[in-house]
mmCIF file with all atom_site columns, C-alpha atoms in Angstrom:
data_model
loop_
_atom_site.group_PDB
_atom_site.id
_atom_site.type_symbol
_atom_site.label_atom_id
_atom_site.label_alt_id
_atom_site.label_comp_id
_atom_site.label_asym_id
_atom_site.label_entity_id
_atom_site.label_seq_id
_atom_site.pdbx_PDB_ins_code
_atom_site.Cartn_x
_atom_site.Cartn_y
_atom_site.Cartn_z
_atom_site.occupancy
_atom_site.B_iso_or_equiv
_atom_site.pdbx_formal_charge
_atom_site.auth_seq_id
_atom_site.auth_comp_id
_atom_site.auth_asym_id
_atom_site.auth_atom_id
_atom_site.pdbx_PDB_model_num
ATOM 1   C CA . UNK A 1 1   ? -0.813 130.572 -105.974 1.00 87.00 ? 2   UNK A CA 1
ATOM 2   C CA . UNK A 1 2   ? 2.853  130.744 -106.074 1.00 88.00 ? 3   UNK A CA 1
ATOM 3   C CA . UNK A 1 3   ? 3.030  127.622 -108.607 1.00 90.00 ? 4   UNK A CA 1
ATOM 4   C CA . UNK A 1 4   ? 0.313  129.910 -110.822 1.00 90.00 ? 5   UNK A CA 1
ATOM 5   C CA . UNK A 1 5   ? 2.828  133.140 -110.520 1.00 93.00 ? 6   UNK A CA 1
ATOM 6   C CA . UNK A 1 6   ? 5.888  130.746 -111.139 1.00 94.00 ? 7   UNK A CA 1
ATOM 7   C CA . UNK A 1 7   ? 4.405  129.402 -114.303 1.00 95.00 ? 8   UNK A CA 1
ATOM 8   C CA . UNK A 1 8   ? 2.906  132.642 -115.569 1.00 95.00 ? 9   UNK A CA 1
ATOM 9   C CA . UNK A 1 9   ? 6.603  134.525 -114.703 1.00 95.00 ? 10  UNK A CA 1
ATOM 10  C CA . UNK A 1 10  ? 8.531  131.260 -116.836 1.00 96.00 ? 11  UNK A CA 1
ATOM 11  C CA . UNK A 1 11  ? 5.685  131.038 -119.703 1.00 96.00 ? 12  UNK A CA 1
ATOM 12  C CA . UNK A 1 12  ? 6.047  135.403 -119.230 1.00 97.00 ? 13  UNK A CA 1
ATOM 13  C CA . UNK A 1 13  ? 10.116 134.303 -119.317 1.00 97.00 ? 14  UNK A CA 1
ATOM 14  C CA . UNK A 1 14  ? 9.733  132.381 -122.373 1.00 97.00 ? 15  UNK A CA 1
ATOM 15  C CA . UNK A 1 15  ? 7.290  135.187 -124.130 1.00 97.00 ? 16  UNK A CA 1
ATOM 16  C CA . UNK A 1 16  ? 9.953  137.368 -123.631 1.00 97.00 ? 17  UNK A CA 1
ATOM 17  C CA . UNK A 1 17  ? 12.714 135.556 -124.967 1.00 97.00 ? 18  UNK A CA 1
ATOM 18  C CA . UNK A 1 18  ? 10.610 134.050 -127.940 1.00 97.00 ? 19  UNK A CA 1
ATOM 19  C CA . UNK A 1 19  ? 9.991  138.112 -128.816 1.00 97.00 ? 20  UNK A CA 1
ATOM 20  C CA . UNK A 1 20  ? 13.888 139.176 -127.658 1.00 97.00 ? 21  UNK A CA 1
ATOM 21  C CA . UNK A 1 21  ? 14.752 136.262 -130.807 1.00 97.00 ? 22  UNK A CA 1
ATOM 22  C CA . UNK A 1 22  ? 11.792 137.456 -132.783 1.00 97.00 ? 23  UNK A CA 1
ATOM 23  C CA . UNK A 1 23  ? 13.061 141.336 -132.279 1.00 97.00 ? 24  UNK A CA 1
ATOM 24  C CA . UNK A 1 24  ? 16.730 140.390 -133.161 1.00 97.00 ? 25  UNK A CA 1
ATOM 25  C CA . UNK A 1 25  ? 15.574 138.241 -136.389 1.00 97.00 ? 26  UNK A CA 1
ATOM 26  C CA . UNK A 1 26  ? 13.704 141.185 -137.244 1.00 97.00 ? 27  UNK A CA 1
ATOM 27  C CA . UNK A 1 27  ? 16.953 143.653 -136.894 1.00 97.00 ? 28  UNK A CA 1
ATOM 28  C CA . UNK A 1 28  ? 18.722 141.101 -138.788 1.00 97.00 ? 29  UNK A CA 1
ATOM 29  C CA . UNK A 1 29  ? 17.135 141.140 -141.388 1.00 97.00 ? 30  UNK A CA 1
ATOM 30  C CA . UNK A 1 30  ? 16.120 144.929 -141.198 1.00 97.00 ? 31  UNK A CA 1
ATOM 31  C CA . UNK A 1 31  ? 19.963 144.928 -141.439 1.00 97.00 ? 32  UNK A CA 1
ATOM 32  C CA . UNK A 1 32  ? 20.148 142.819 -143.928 1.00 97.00 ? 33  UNK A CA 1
ATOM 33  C CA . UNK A 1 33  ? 16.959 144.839 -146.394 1.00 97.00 ? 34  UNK A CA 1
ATOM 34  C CA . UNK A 1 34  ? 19.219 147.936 -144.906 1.00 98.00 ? 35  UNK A CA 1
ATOM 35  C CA . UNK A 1 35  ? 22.653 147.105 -146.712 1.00 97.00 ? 36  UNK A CA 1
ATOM 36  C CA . UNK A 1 36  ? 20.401 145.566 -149.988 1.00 98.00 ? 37  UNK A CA 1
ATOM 37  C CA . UNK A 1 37  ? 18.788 149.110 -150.446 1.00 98.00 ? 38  UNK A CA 1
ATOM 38  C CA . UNK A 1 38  ? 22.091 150.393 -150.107 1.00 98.00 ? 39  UNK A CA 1
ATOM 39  C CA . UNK A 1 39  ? 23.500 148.315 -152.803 1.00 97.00 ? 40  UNK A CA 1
ATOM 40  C CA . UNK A 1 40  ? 20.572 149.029 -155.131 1.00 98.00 ? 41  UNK A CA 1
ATOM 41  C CA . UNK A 1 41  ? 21.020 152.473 -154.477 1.00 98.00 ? 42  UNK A CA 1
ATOM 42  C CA . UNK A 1 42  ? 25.172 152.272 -155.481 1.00 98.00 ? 43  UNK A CA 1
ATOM 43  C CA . UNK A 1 43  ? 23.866 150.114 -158.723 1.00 98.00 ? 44  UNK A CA 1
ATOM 44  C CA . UNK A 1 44  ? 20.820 152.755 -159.523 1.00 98.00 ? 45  UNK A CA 1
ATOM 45  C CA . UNK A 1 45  ? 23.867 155.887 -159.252 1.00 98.00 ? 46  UNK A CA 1
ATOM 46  C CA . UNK A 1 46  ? 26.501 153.488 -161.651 1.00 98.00 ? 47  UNK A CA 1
ATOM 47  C CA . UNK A 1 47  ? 23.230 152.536 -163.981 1.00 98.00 ? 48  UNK A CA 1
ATOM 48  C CA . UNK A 1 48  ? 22.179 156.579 -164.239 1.00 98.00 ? 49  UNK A CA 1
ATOM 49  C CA . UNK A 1 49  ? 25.791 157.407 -165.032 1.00 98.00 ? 50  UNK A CA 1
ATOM 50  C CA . UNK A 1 50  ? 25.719 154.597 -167.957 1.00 98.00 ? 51  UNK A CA 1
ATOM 51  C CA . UNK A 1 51  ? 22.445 156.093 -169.251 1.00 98.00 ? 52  UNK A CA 1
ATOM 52  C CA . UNK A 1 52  ? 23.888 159.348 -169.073 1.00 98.00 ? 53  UNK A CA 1
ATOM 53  C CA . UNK A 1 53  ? 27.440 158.993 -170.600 1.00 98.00 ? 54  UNK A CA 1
ATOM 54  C CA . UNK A 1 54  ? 25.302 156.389 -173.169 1.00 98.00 ? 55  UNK A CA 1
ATOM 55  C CA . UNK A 1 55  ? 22.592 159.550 -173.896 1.00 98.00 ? 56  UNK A CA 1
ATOM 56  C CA . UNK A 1 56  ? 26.279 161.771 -174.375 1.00 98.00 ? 57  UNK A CA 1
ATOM 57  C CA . UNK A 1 57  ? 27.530 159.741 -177.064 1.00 98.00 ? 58  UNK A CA 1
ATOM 58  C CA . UNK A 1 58  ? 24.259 159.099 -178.548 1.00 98.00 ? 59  UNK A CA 1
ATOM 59  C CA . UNK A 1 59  ? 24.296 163.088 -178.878 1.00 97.00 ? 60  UNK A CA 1
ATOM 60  C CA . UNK A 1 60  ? 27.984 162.855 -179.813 1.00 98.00 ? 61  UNK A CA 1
ATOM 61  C CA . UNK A 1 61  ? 27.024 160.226 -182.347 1.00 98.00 ? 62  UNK A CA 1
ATOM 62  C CA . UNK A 1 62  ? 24.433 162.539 -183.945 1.00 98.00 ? 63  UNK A CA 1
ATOM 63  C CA . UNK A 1 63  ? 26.513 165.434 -184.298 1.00 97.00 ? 64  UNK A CA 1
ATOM 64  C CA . UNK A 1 64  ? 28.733 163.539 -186.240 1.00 98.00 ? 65  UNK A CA 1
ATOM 65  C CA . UNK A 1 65  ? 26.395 162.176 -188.389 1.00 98.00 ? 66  UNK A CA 1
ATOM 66  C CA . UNK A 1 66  ? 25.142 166.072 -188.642 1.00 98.00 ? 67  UNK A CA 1
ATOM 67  C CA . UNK A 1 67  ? 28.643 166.834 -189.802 1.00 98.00 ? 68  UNK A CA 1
ATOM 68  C CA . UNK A 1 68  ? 28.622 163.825 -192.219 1.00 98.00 ? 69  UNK A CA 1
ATOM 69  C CA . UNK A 1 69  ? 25.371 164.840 -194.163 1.00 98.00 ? 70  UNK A CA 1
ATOM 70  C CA . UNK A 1 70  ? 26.734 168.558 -194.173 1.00 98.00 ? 71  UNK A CA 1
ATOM 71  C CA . UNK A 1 71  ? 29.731 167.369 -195.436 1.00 98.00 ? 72  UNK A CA 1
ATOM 72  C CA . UNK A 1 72  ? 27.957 164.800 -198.224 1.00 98.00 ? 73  UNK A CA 1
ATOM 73  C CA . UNK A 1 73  ? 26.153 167.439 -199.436 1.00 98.00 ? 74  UNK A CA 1
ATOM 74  C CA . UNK A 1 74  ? 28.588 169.880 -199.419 1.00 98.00 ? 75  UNK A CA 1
ATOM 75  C CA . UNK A 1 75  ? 30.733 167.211 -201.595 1.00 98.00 ? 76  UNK A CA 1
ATOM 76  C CA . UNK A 1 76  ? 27.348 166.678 -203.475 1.00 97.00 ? 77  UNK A CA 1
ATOM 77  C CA . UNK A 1 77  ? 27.181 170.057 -204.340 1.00 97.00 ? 78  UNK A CA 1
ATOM 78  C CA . UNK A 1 78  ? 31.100 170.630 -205.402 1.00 97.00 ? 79  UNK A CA 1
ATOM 79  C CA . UNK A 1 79  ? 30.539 168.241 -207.617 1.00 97.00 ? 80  UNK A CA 1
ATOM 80  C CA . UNK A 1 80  ? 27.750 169.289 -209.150 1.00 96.00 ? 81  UNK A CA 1
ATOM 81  C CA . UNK A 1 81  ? 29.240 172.644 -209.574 1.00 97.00 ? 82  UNK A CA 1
ATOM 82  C CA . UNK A 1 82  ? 32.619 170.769 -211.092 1.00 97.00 ? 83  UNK A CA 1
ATOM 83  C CA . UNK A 1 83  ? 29.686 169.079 -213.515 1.00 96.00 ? 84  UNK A CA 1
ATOM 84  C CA . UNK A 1 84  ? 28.152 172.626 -214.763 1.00 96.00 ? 85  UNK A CA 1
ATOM 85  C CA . UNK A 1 85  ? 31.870 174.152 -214.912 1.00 96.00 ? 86  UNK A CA 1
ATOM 86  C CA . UNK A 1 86  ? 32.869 171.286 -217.097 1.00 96.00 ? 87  UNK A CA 1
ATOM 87  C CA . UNK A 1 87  ? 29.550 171.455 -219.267 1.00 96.00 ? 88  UNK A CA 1
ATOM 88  C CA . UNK A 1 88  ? 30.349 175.174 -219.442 1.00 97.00 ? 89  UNK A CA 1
ATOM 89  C CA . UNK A 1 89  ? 33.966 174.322 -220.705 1.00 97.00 ? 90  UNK A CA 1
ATOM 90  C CA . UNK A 1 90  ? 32.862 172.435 -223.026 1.00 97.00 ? 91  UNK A CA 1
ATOM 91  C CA . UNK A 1 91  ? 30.550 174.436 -224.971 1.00 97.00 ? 92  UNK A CA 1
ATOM 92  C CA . UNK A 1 92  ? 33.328 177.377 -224.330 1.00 97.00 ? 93  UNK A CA 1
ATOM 93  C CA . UNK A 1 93  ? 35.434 174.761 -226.040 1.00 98.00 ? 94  UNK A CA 1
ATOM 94  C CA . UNK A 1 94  ? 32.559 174.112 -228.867 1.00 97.00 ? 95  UNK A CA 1
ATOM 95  C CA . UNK A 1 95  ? 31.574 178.140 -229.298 1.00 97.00 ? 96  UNK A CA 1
ATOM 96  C CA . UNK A 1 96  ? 35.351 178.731 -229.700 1.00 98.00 ? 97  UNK A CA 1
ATOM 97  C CA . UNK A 1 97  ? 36.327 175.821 -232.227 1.00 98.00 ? 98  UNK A CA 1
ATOM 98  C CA . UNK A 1 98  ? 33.123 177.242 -234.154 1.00 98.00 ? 99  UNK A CA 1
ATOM 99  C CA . UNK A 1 99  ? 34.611 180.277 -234.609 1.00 98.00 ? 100 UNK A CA 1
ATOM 100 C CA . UNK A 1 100 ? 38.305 179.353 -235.145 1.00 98.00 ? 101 UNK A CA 1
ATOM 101 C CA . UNK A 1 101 ? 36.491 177.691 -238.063 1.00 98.00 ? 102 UNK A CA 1
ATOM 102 C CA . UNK A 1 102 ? 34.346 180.658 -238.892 1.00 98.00 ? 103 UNK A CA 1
ATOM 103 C CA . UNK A 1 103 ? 37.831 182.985 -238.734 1.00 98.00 ? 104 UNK A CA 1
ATOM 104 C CA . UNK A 1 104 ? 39.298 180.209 -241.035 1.00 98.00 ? 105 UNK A CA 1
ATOM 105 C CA . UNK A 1 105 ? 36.874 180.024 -244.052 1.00 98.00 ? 106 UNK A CA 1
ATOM 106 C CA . UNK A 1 106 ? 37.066 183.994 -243.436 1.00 98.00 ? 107 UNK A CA 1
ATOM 107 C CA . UNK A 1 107 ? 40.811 183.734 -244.053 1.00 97.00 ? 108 UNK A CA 1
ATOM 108 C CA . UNK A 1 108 ? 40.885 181.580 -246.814 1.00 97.00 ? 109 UNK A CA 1
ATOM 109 C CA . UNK A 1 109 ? 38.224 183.308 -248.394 1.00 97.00 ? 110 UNK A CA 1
ATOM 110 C CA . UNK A 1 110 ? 39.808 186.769 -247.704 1.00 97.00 ? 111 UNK A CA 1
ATOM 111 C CA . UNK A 1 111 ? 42.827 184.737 -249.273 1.00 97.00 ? 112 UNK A CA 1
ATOM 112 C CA . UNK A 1 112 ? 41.155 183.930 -252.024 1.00 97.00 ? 113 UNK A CA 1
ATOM 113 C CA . UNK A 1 113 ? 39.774 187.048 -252.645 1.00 97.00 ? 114 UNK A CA 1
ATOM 114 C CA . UNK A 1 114 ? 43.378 188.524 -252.147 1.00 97.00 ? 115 UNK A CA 1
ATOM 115 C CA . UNK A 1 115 ? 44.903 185.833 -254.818 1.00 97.00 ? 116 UNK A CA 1
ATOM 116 C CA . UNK A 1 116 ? 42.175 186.800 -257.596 1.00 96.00 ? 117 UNK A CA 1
ATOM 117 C CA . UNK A 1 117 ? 42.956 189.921 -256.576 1.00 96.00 ? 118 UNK A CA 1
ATOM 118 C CA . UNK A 1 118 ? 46.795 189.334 -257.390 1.00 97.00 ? 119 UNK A CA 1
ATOM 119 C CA . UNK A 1 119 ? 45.674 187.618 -260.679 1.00 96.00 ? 120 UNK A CA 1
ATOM 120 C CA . UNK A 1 120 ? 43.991 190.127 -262.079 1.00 96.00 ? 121 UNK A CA 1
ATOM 121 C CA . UNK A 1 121 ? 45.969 193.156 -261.600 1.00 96.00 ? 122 UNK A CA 1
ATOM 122 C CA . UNK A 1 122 ? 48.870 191.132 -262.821 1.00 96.00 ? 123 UNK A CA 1
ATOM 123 C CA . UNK A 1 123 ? 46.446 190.308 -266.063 1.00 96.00 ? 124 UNK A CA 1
ATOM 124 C CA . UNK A 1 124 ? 45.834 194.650 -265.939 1.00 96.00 ? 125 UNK A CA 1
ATOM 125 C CA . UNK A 1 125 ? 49.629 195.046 -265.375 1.00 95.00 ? 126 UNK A CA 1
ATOM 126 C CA . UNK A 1 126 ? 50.501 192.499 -268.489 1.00 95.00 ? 127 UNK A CA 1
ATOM 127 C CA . UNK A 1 127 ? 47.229 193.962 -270.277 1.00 95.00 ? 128 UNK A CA 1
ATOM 128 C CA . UNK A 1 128 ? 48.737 197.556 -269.856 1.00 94.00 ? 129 UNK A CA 1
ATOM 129 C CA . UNK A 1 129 ? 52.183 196.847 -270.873 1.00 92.00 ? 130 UNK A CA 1
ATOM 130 C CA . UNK A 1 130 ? 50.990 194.663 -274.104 1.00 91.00 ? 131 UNK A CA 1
ATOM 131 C CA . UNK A 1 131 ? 49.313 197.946 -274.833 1.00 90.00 ? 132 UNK A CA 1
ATOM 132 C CA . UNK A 1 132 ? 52.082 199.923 -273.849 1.00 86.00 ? 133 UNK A CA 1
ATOM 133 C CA . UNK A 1 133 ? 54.283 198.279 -276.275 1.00 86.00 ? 134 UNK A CA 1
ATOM 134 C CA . UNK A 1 134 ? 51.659 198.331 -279.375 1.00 84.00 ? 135 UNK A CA 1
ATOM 135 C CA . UNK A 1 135 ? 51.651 202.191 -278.255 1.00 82.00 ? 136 UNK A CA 1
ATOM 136 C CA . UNK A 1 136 ? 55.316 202.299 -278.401 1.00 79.00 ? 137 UNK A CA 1
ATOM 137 C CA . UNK A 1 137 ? 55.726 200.393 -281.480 1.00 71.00 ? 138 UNK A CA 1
ATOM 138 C CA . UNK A 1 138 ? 53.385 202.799 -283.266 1.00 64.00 ? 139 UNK A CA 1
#
């Protein structure tokens, strides 16, 4: 009976010490999951921070592109206005050599007009004075 207990209290020995191992493998490498889930918890923080300083300059980046189109159409449309303000110009440019030429046909006609004019009171003057002197002469 004793050699039964003795056997049963080493194989109970050996239980014990097979689970003591078993219980400090298991600690190990709860130790070991322990300090992984740490690290994938420092590299989940550092990856969030990426995303989030990646979504700021992805919102950066589109304001700028914002200002860009604002600013191409705001060049788009100065220059369209320099277009109509040169068109204008130019027909100014066209209505006012139209009537320079208009003003100078005016003047040469009015200086015709003015040299006939001339011509034929100088023909009266010469007409009056040839009759003058016939009157004289009489």
């Amino acid at each position: 009976e004793l050699i039964k207990v003795s056997t049963a209290l080493k194989k109970a020995k050996k239980n014990l010490e097979d689970a003591e191992r078993e219980k400090n493998l298991t600690q190990e490498a709860c130790t070991d999951t322990k300090r992984k889930l740490a690290l994938a918890q420092r590299e989940l923080v550092a990856t969030e921070e990426k995303l989030e300083n990646a979504q700021k300059r992805i919102l950066a980046s589109e304001e700028d592109l914002e200002n860009l189109k604002l600013r191409v159409e705001s060049a788009y449309k100065a220059e369209q206005d320099s277009v109509a303000r040169k068109d204008d110009a130019a027909l100014e440019v066209e209505r006012l050599k139209t009537k320079i030429l208009n003003l100078e046909q005016k003047f040469a006609d009015a200086t015709h007009r003015w040299h006939r004019t001339v011509r034929i009171k100088k023909d009266n003057l010469k007409t009056a004075r040839e009759s003058l002197k016939k009157y004289d002469h009489r």
